[in-house]
Short mmCIF file of C-alpha atoms and ligand atoms in Angstrom, two decimals:
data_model
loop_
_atom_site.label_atom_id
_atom_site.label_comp_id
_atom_site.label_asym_id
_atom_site.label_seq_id
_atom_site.Cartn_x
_atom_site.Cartn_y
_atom_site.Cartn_z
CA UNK A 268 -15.46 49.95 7.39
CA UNK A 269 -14.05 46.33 7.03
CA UNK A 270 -15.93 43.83 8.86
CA UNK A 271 -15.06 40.60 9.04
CA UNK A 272 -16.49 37.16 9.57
CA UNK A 273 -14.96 33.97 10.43
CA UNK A 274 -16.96 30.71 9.52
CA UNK A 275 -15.58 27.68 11.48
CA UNK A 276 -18.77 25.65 10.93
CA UNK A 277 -18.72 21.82 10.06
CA UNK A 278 -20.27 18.81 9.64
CA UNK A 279 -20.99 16.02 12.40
CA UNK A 280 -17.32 14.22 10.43
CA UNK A 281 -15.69 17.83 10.00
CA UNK A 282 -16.36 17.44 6.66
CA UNK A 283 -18.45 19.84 4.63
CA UNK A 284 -21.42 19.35 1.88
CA UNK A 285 -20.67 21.28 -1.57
CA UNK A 286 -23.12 23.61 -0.76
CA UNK A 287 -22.39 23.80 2.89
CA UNK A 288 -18.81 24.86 1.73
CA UNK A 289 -20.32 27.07 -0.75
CA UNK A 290 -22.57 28.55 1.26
CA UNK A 291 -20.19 31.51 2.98
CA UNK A 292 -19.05 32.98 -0.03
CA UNK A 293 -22.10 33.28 -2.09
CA UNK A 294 -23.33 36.49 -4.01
CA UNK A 295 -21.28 38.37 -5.87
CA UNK A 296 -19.16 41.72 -6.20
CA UNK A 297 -16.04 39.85 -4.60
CA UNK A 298 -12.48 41.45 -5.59
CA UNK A 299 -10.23 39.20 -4.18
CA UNK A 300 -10.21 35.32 -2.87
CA UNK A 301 -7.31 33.64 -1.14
CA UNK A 302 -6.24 29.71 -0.16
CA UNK A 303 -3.53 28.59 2.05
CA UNK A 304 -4.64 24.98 1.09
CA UNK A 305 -6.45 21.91 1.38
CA UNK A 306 -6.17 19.02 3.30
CA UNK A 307 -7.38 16.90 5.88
CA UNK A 308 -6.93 19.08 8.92
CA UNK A 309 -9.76 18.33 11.50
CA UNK A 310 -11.29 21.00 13.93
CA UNK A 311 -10.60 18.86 17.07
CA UNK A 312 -6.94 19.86 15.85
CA UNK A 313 -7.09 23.19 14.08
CA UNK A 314 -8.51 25.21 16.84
CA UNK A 315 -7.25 28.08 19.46
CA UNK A 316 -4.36 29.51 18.78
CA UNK A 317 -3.32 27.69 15.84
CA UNK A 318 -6.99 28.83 14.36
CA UNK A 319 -5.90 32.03 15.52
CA UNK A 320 -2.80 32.57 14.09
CA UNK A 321 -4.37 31.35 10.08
CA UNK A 322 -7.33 33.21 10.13
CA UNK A 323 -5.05 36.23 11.07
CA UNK A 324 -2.72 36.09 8.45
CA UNK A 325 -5.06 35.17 5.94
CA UNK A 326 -6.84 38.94 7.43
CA UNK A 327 -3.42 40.29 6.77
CA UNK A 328 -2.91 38.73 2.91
CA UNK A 329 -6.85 39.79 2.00
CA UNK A 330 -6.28 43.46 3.01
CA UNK A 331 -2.92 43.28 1.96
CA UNK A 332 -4.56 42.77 -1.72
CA UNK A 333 -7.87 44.47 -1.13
CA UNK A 334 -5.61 47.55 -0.58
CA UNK A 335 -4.70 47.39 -4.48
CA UNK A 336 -7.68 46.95 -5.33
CA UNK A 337 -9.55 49.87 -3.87
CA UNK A 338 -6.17 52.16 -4.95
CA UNK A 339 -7.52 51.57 -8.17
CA UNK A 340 -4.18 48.86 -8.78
CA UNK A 341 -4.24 45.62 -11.34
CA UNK A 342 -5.48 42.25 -10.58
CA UNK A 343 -2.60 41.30 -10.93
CA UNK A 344 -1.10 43.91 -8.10
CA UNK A 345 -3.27 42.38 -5.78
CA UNK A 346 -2.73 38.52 -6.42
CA UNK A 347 0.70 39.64 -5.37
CA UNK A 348 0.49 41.45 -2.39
CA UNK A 349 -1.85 38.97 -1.19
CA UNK A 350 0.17 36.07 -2.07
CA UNK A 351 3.73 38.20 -0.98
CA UNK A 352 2.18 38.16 2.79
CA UNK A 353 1.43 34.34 2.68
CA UNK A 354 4.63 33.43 1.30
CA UNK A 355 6.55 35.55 4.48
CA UNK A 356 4.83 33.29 6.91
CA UNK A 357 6.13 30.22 8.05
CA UNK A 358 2.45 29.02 8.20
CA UNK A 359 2.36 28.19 4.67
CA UNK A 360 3.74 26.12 2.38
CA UNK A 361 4.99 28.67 -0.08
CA UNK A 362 7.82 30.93 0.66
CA UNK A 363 9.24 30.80 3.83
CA UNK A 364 7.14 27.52 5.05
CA UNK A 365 8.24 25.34 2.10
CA UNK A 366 7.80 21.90 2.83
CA UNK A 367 11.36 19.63 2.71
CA UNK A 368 12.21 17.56 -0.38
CA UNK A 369 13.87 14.31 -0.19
CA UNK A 370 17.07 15.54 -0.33
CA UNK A 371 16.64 18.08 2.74
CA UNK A 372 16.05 21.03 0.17
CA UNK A 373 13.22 23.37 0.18
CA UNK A 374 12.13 23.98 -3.86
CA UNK A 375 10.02 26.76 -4.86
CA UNK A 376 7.15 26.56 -7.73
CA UNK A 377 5.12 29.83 -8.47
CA UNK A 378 2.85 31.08 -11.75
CA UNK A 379 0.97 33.85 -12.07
CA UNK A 380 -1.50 34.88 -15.00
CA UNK A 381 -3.20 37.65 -15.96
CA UNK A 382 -6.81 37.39 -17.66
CA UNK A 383 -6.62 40.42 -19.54
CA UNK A 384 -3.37 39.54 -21.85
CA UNK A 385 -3.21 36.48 -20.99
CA UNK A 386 0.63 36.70 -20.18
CA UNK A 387 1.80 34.50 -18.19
CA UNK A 388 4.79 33.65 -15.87
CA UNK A 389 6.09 30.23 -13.61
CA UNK A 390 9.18 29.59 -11.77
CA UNK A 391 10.02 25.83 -10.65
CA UNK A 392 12.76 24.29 -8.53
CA UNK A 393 13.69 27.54 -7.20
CA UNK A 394 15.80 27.42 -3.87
CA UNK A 395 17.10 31.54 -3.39
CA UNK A 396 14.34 34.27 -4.52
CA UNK A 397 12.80 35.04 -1.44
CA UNK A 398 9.39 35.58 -2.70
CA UNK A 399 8.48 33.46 -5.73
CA UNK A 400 5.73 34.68 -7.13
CA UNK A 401 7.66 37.74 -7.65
CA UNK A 402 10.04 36.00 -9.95
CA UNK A 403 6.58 34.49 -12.06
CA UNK A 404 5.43 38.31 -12.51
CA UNK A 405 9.13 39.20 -13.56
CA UNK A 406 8.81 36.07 -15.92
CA UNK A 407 6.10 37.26 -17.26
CA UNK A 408 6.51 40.58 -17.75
CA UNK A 409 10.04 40.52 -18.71
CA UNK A 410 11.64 37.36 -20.07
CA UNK A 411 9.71 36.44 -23.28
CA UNK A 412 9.15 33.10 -21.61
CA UNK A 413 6.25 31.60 -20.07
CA UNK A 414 8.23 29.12 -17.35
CA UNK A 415 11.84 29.08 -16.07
CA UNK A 416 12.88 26.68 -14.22
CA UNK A 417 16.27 25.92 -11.48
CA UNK A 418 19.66 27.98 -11.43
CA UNK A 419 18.55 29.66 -14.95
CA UNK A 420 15.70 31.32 -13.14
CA UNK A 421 17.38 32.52 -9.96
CA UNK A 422 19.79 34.28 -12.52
CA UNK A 423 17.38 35.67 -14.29
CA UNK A 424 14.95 37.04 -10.83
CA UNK A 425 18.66 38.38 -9.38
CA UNK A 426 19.13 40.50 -12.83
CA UNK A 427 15.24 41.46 -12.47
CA UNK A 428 16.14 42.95 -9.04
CA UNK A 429 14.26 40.91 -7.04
CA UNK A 430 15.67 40.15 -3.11
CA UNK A 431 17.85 36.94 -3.19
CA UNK A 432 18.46 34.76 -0.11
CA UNK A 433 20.42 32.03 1.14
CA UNK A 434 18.56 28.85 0.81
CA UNK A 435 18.74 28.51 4.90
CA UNK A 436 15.97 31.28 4.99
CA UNK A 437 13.59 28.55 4.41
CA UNK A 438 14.96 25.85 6.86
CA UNK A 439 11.75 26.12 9.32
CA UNK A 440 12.14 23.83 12.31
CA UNK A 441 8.28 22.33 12.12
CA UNK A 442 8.93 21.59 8.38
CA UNK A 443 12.45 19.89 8.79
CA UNK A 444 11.38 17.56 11.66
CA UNK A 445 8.22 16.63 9.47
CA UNK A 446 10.41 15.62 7.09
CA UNK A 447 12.64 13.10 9.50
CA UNK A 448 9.35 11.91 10.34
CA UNK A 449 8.16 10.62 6.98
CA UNK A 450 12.23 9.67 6.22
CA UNK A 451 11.55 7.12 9.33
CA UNK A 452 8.10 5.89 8.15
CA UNK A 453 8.94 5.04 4.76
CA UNK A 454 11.59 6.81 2.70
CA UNK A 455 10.25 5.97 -0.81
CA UNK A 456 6.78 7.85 -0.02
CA UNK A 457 6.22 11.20 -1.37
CA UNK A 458 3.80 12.81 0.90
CA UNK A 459 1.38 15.29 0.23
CA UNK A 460 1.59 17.98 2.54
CA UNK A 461 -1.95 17.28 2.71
CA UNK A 462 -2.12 14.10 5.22
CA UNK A 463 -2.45 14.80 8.36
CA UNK A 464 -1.26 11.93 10.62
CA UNK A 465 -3.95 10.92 13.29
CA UNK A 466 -1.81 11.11 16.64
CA UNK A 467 -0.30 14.71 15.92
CA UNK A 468 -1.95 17.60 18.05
CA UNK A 469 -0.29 21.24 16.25
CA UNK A 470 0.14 23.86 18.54
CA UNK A 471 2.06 27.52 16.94
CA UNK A 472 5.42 26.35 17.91
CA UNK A 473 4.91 22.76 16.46
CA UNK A 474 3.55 23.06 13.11
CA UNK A 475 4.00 19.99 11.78
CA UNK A 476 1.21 20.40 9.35
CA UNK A 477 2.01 19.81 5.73
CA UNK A 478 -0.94 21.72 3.64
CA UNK A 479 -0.80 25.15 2.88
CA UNK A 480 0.07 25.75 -0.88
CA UNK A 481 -1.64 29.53 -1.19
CA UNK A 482 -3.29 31.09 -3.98
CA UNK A 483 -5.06 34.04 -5.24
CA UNK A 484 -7.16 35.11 -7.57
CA UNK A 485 -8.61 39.09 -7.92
CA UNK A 486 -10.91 41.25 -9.99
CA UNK A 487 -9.92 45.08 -10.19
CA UNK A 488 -11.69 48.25 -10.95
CA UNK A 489 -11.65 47.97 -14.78
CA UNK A 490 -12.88 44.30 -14.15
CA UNK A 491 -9.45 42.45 -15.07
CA UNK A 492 -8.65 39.41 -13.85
CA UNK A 493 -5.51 37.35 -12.68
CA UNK A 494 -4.30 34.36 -10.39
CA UNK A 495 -1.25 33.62 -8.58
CA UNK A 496 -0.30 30.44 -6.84
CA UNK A 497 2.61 29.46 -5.09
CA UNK A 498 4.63 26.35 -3.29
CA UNK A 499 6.82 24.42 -1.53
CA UNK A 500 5.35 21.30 -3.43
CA UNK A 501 5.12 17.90 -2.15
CA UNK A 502 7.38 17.10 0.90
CA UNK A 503 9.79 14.01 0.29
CA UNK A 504 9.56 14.75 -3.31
CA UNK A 505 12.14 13.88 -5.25
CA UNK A 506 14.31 13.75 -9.11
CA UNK A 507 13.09 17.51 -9.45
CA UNK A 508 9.73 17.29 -8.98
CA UNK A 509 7.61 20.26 -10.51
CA UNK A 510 3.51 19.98 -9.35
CA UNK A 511 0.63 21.61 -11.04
CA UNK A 512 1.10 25.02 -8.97
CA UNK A 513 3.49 26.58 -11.90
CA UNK A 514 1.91 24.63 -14.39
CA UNK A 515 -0.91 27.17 -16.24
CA UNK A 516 -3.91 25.47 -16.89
CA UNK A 517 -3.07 23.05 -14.31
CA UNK A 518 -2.51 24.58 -10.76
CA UNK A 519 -3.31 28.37 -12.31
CA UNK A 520 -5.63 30.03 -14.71
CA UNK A 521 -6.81 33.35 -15.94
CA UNK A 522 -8.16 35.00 -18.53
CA UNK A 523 -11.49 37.66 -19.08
CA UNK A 524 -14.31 35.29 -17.97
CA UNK A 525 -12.33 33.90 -14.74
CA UNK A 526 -9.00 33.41 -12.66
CA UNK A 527 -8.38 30.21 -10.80
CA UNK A 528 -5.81 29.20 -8.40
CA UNK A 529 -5.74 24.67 -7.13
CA UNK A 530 -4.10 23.11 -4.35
CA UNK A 531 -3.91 19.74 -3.97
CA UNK A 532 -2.23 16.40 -5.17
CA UNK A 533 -0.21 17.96 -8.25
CA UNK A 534 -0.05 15.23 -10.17
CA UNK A 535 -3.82 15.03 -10.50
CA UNK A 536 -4.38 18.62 -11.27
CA UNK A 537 -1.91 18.27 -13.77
CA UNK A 538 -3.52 15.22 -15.34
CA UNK A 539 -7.00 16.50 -15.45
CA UNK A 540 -5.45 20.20 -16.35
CA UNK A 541 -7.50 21.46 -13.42
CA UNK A 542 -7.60 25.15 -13.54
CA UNK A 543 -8.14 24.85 -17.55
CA UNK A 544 -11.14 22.85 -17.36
CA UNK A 545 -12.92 25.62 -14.60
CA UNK A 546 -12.60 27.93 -17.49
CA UNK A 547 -13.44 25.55 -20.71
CA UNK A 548 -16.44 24.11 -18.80
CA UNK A 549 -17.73 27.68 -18.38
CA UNK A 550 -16.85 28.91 -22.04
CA UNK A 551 -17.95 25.80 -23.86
CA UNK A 552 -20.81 24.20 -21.60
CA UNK A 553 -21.87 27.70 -20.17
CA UNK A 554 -21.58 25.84 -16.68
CA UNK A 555 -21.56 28.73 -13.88
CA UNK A 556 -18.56 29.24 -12.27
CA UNK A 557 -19.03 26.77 -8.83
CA UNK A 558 -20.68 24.39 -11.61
CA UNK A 559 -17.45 24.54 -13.01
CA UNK A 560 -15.28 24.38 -9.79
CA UNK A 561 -17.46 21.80 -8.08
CA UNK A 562 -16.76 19.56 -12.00
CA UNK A 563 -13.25 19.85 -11.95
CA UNK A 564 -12.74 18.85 -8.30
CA UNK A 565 -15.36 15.65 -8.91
CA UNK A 566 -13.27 14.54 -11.99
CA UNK A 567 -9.98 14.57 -9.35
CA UNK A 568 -12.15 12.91 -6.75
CA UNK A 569 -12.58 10.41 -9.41
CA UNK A 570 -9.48 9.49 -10.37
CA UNK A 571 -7.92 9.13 -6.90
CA UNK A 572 -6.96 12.79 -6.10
CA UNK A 573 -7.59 15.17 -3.23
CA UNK A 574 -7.45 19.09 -2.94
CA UNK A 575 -9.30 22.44 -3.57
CA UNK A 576 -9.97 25.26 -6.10
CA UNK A 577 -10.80 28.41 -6.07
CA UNK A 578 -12.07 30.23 -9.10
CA UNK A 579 -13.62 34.03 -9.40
CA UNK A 580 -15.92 34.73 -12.25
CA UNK A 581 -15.72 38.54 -14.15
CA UNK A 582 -18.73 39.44 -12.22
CA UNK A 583 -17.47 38.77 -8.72
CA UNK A 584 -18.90 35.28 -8.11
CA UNK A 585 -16.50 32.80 -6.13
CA UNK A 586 -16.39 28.92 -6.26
CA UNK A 587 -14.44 27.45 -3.26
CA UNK A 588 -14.93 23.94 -3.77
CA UNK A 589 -12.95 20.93 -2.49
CA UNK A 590 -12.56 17.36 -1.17
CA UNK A 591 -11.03 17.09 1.85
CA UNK A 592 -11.80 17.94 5.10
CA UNK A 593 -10.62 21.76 4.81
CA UNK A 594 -8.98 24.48 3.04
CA UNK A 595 -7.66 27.41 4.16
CA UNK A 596 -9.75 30.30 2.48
CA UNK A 597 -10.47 33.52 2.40
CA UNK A 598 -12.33 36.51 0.47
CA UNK A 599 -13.19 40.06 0.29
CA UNK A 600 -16.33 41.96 -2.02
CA UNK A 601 -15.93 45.18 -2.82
CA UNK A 602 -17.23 46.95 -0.26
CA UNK A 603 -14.28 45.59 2.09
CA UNK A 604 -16.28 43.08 3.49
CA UNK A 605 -13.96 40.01 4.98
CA UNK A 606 -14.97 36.63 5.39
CA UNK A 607 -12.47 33.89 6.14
CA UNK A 608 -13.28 30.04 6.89
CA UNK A 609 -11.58 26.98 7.22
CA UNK A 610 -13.62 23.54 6.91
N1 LIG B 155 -0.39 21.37 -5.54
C1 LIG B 155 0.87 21.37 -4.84
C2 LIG B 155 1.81 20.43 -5.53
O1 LIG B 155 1.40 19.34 -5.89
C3 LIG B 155 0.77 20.97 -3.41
C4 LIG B 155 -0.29 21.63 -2.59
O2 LIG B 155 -1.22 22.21 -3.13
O3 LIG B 155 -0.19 21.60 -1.37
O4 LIG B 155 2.97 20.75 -5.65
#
């Protein structure tokens, strides 16, 4: 039977120690781990129904993926399915819930990687494939490139088969009015949809949030792993903008020892290649895996940057670490077992 817990504990500033963060997602034998991202949400603001409605559909994207997993499915199967249900909701920004760029656009960046070839597949600057980390996998398995980027890629996902929209299916109304917002504030400033303005209360209707990049990273039967991450980006970004998210070694990672998905400020990732140095820390300094994590992370803390990781190891152990207030998280063990947290 699935049981599942939901961890909304926090710190007297709503901000959680390493190991308080840590703490919910210890042991090991864990298949599949999920983020919807990290940012500086605060639990005076992220509660009822709002709380509601994310720890519900990150329910729906675990046993959307756990449901590969015990079907005896890939990794990479799972990082899919788990990512595919994210991506649908307008509560994230990936897919559907893609923040705004400057320009009043919505562009899509997606990788995926799997540990046991190490193939690998990104999309960037996408604006019609309805689920984006569909076209990585189809980059990956069936382009003979590693990243394509712009109208090149939506030609090549439309002559993979995959479902092609109008670039009005992700027009959300929460996301557009965000936008005007930050256009009225100060035009020039690309915003992280990680900053949560002080005087905003979100309800459902009114999400003006601007975190949620989501992730996943899975471990199947045969003990493969793989990670998938996928985005909207940075809202107000501009001059074609690509982040870390479809960048591998930056914003994704996998190969036999451990799969890691980041969220965050991009441009840090990218400079400290963030999901890279999770795995070279653990093959060349033997670090554990939330060693690792937690090391990657503090070198971003230390150069300015803000966000989140998370990283599963070959024998089920999970790093979650980050350095903001929150991040939208999620995992499952084998035996079904749910937990999903928050800060
Ligand atoms: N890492 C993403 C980017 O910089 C944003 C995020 O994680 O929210 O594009």
């Amino acid at each position: 039977m699935m049981r599942l817990f939901i961890c909304t504990i926090c710190t007297f500033f709503g901000v959680l120690t390493a190991a308080q963060a840590q703490e919910k997602f210890s042991g090991e034998n864990y298949v599949l781990v999920i983020h919807g991202g990290a940012g500086s949400m605060s639990p005076n603001r992220i509660k009822g129904e709002v709380e509601a409605a994310y720890v519900a559909k990150l329910t729906e994207a675990l046993k959307a993926g756990y449901a590969k997993i015990k079907n005896g499915e890939s990794s990479v199967e799972a990082v899919i399915a788990a990512i595919e249900v994210m991506e649908d909701s307008p509560l994230f920004n990936a897919g559907k819930g893609a923040v705004f760029t400057h320009n009043g656009k919505n562009e899509l960046d997606a990788s995926i990687m799997d540990g046991k070839t190490r193939m690998a597949g990104a999309v960037a600057g996408i604006t019609t494939v309805k689920n984006p980390i569909k076209a990585a996998r189809a980059v990956m398995e069936k382009s003979g490139h590693v990243m394509l980027t712009g109208k090149g890629a939506e030609i090549f996902a439309e002559s993979a088969g995959l479902e092609i929209v109008s670039p009005e299916y992700f027009w959300t109304q929460h996301r557009w009015d965000a936008l005007q917002k930050i256009l009225k504030r100060d035009s020039t400033k690309v915003e992280l949809d990680h900053d949560e303005k002080q005087t905003f209360v979100p309800t459902v209707k009114n999400l003006d949030e601007k975190y949620g990049t989501v992730g996943a990273v899975a471990r199947d039967k045969n003990g493969n792993l793989a990670a998938g991450t996928s985005t909207g980006g940075m809202m107000n970004k501009k001059y074609g903008r690509v982040g870390d998210s479809p960048i591998i070694g930056a914003g994704n990672y996998a190969n036999d020892q451990v799969a890691i998905s980041c969220t965050g400020w991009g441009e840090f990732f990218i400079r400290t290649a963030a999901a890279y140095n999770v795995s070279a820390q653990m093959k060349h300094l033997n670090r554990s895996v939330q060693e690792a994590a937690q090391k990657a992370i503090d070198e971003i803390g230390e150069l300015g940057g803000t966000g989140g990781i998370i990283a599963l190891d070959k024998d089920g152990k999970v790093a979650v670490p980050y350095n903001t207030k929150g991040m939208y998280r999620g995992a499952v063990k084998a035996n079904g077992e749910i937990e999903v947290a928050i800060f």
